[in-house]
C-alpha positions as CSV (number, residue, x, y, z in Angstrom):
1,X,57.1,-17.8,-4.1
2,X,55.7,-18.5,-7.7
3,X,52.8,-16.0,-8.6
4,X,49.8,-18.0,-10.3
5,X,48.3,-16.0,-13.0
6,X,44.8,-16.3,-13.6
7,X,43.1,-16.1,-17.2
8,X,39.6,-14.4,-16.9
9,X,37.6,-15.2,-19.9
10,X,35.6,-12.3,-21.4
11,X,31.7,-12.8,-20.0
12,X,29.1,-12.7,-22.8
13,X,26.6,-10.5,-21.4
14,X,23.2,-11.9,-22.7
15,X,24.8,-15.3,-21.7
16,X,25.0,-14.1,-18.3
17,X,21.6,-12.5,-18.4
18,X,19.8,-15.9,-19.1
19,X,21.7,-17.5,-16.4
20,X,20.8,-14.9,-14.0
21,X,16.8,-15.3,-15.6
22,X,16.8,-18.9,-14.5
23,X,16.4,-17.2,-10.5
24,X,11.9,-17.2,-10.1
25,X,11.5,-14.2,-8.9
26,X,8.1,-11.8,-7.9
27,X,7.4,-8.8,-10.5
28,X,7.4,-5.4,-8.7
29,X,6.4,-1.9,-9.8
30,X,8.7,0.9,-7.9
31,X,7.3,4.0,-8.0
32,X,8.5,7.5,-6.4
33,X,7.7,11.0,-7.5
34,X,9.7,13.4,-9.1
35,X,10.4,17.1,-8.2
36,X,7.0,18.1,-9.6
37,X,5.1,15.9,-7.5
38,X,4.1,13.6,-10.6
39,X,4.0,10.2,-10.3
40,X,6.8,8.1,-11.8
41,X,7.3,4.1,-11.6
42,X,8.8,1.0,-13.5
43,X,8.6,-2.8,-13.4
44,X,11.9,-4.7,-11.8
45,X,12.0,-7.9,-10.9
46,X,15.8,-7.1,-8.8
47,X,14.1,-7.0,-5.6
48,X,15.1,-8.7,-1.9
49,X,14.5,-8.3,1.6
50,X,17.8,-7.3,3.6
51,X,17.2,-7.2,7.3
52,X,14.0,-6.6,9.8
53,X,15.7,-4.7,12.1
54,X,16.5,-2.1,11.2
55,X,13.6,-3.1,8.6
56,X,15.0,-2.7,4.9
57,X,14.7,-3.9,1.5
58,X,16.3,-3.2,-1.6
59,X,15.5,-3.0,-5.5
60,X,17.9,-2.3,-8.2
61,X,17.1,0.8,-10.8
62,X,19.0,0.3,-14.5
63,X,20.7,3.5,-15.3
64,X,18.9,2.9,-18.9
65,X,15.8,3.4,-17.3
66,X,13.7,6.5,-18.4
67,X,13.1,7.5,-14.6
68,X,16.4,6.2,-13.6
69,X,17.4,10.4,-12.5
70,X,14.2,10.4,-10.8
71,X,14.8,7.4,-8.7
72,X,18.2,8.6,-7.7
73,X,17.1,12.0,-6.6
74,X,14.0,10.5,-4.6
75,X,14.2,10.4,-1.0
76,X,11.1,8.0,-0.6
77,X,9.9,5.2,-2.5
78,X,7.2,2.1,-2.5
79,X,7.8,-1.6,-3.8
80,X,4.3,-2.9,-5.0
81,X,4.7,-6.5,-5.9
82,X,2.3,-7.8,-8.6
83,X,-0.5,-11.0,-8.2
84,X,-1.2,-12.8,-10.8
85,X,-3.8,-11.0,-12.5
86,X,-1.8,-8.5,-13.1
87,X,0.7,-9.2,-16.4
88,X,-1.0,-6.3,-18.6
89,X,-0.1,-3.6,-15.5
90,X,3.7,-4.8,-15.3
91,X,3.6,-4.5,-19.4
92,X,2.4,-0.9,-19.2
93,X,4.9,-0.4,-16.3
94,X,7.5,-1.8,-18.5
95,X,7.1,0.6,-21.5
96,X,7.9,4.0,-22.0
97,X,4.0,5.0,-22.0
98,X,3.5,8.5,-20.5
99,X,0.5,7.8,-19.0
100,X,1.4,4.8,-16.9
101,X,-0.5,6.2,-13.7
102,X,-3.7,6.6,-15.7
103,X,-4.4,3.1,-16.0
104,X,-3.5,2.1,-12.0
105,X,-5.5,3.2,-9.1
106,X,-2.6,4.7,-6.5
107,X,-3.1,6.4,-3.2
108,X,-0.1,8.1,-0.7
109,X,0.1,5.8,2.8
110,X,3.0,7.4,4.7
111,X,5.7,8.8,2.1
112,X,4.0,10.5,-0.2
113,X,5.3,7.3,-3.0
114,X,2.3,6.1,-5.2
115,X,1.0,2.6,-3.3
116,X,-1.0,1.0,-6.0
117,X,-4.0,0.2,-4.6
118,X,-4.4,-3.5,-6.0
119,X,-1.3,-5.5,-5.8
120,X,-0.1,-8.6,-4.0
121,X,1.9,-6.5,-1.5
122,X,3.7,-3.1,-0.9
123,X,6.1,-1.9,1.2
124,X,6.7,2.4,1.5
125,X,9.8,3.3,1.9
126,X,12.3,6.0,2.7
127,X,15.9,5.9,1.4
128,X,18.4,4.6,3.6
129,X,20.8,4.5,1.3
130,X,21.9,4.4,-2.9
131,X,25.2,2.9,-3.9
132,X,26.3,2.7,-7.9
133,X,26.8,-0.7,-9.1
134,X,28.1,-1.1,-12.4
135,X,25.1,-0.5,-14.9
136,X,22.4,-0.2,-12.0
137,X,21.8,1.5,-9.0
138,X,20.4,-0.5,-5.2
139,X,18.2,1.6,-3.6
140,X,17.7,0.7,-0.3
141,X,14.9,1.0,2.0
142,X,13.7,1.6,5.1
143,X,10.2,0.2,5.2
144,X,7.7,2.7,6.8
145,X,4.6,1.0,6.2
146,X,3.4,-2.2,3.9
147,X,0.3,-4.6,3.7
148,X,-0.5,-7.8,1.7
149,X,-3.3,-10.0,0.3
150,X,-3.6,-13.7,-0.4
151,X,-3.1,-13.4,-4.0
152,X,-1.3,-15.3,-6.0
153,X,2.3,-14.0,-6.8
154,X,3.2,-13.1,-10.6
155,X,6.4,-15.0,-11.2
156,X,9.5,-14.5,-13.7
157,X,11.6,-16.9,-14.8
158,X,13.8,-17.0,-18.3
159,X,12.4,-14.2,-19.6
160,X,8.6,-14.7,-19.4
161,X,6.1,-15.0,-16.7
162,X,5.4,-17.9,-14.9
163,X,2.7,-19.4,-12.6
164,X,3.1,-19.8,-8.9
165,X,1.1,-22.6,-7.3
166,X,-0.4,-23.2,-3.9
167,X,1.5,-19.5,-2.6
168,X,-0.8,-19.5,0.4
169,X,-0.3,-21.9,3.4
170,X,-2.7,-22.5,6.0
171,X,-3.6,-19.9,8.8
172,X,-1.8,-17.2,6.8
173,X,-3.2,-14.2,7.2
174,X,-4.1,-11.5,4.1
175,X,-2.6,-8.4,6.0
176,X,-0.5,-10.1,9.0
177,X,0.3,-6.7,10.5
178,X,-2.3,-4.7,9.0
179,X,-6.0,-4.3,9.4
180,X,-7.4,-2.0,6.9
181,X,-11.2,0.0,8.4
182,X,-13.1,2.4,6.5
183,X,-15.3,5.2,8.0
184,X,-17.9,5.0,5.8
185,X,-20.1,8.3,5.5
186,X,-23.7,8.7,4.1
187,X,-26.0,11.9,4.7
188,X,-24.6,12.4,8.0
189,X,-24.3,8.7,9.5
190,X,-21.5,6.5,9.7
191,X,-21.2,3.1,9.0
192,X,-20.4,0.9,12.0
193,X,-20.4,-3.5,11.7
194,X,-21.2,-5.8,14.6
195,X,-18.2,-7.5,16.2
196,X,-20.2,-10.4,17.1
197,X,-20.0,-10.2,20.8
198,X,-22.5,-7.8,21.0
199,X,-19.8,-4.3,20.2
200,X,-19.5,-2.5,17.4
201,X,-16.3,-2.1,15.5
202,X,-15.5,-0.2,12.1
203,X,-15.7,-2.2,8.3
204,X,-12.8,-3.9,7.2
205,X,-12.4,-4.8,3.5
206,X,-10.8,-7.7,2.3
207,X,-9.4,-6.2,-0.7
208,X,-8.4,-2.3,-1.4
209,X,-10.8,-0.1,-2.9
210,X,-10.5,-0.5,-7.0
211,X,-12.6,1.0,-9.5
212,X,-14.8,2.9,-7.1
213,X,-15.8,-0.4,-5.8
214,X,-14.9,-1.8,-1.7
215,X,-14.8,-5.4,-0.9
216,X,-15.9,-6.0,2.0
217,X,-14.6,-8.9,4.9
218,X,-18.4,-9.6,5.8
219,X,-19.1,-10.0,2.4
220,X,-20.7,-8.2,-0.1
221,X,-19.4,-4.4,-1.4
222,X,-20.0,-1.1,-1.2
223,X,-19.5,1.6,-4.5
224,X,-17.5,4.6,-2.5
225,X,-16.2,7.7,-4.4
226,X,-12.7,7.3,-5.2
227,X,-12.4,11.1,-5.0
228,X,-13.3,11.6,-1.4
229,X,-11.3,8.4,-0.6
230,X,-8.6,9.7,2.5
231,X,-5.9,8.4,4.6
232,X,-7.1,9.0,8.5
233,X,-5.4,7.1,10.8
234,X,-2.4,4.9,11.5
235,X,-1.7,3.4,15.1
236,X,-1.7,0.2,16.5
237,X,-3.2,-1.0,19.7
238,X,-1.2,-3.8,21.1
239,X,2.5,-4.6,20.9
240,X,0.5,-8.3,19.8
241,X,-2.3,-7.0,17.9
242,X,-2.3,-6.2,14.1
243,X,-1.6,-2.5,13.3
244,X,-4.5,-0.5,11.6
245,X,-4.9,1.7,8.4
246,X,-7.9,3.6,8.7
247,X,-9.1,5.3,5.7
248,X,-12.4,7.9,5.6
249,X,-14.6,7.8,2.5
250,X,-18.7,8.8,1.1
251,X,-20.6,6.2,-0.4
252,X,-21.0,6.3,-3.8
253,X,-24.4,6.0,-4.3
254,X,-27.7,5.6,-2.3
255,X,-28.0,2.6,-0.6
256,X,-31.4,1.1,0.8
257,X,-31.0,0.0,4.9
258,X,-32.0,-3.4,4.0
259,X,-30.0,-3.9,0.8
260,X,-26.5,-3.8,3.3
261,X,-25.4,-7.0,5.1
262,X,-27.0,-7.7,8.5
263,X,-24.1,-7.4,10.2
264,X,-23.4,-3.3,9.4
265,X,-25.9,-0.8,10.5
266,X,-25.6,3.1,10.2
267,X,-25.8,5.6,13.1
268,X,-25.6,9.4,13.5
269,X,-22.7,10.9,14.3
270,X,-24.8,12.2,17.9
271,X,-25.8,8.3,18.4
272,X,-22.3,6.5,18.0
273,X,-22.9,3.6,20.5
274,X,-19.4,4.4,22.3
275,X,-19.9,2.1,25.2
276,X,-19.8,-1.0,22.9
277,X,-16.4,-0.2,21.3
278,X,-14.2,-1.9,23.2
279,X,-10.8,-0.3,21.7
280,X,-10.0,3.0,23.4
281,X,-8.2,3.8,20.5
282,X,-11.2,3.1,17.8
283,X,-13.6,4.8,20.5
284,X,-11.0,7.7,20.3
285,X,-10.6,8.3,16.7
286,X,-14.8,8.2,16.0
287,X,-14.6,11.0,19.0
288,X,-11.8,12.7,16.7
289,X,-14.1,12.1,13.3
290,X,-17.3,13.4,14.5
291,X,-15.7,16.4,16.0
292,X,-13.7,17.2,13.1
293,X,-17.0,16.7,10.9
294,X,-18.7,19.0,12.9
295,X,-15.9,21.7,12.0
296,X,-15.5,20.7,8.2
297,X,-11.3,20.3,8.6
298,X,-10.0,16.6,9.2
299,X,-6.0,15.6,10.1
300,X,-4.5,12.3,9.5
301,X,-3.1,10.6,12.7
302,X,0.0,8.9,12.8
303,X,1.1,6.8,15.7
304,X,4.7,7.1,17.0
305,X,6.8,6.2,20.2
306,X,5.8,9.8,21.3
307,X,2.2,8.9,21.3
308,X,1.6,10.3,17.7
309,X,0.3,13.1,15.9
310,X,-2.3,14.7,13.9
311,X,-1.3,16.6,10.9
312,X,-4.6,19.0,9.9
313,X,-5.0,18.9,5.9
314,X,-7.6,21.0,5.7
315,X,-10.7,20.4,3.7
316,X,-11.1,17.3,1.4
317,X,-8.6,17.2,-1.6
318,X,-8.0,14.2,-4.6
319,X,-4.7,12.6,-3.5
320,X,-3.1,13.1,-7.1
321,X,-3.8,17.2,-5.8
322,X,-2.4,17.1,-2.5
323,X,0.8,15.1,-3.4
């Protein structure tokens, strides 16, 4: 049998690069933190979703990175993919700045991985696995919590940014499995908005909190304090209902009765109108808050297949302190 030999022509790397630049993709940050507990990230565009079940993802790190050790040592991670108004942050994510983080408002969801606070989407994420490939590693995830927004996507393509058009179809929704509620504190009362059938149900905010300032979905926006900004609870309450983050936070500065939207109304923590919340597990979380405000020493609850679990944290602590 005659052997065919095959010529192989030497690749021209930067050739190849501008090829592989003609694929639009998103812009991501990945961030993770390294063994001091400091914040560390990058911009990539080599990012892809790999399966939902088990769910995972994967983003490649260049072993020329700066925080290329870091990422292969990590044993969580988050993907934050960038909107549109966001060129500037994937610049500074792209440098070799050291003070990256300053610039970016971040917050830890499940992981302990910085979540950037306003970006398209995010996924948090442990490793499930890191395999060598040639000049890069693939990290791959195992998505433990993510959200999204209707912003537009920041695109890529041959080497520059480009402009995605018309990214949101109809009846999309801006966190499909996610609903994010505040609990809303202010000289003792709490901050409860009508569901419109005559219950009462906790804010929601159409955006994250950024710059001190909260969007809200009723409209209008509230100034909270960054600082005393927490993680309280994650469960969901249907196997067909959106999941919910539920984070506890102060206003940030006095606020007339009449000056909030009609639909949101503070009440004591003595007077929380229980009866007229129809979830058991909101009315069982404000039971949870007010008695752990009475006591001064708050947990975060996580929901699991056991019936999840609240981890006490103590007294209130900045997230860059307790991470």
């Amino acid at each position: 049998m005659q052997t065919v030999e095959h010529e192989y022509k030497t690749i021209d790397p930067m050739a190849l690069r501008r090829a592989f630049g003609t694929f639009v993709t998103g812009v991501t940050v990945v961030t993770t933190r390294d063994e001091q507990g400091s914040p560390r990230g990058m911009t990539a565009n080599s990012f892809t979703s790999v399966s939902l079940d088990p769910a995972l993802l994967l983003v490649c790190i260049g072993k020329g990175a700066a925080s290329y050790p870091v990422f292969l040592q990590a044993d969580s991670f988050a993907v934050n993919l960038l909107h549109e108004g966001q060129v500037a942050l994937s610049n500074v994510f792209a440098s070799k700045a050291p003070d990256k983080f300053d610039q970016v408002s971040h917050v830890a969801v499940h992981t302990g991985a910085p979540v950037l606070t306003d970006c398209l989407t995010w996924f948090d994420c442990t490793v499930h696995q890191c395999i060598d490939a040639g000049d890069h590693i693939i990290l791959l995830g195992q998505v433990q919590a993510f959200g999204t927004s209707p912003e537009a996507p920041l695109g890529f393509c041959r080497g520059r940014y480009a402009q995605v058009k018309d990214p949101l179809p109809p009846g999309w929704l801006s966190a499909s499995d996610m609903i994010t509620g505040y609990l809303i504190e202010s000289e003792g009362r709490l901050l409860l908005a009508e569901d419109g059938k005559g219950g009462w149900v906790l804010p929601t905010a159409s955006r994250r909190l950024k710059d001190g300032r909260l969007p809200l979905s009723v409209g209008g926006e509230l100034a909270l304090l960054p600082d005393d900004t927490f993680l309280y609870s994650v469960f969901d309450t249907a196997d067909n209902d959106p999941g919910y983050l539920i984070y506890r936070a102060k206003l940030g500065e006095s606020l007339l009765e009449g000056a909030l939207p009609p639909s949101l109304h503070f009440f004591s923590l003595d007077q929380l109108p229980y009866e007229t919340i129809i979830s058991h597990e909101i009315r069982a979380m404000l039971q949870r808050y007010a008695r752990e405000t009475e006591r001064g020493s708050f947990g975060i609850y996580m929901d699991s297949q056991e019936g999840g679990r609240v981890a006490m944290v103590g007294s209130a602590q900045s997230w860059d302190k307790a991470y």
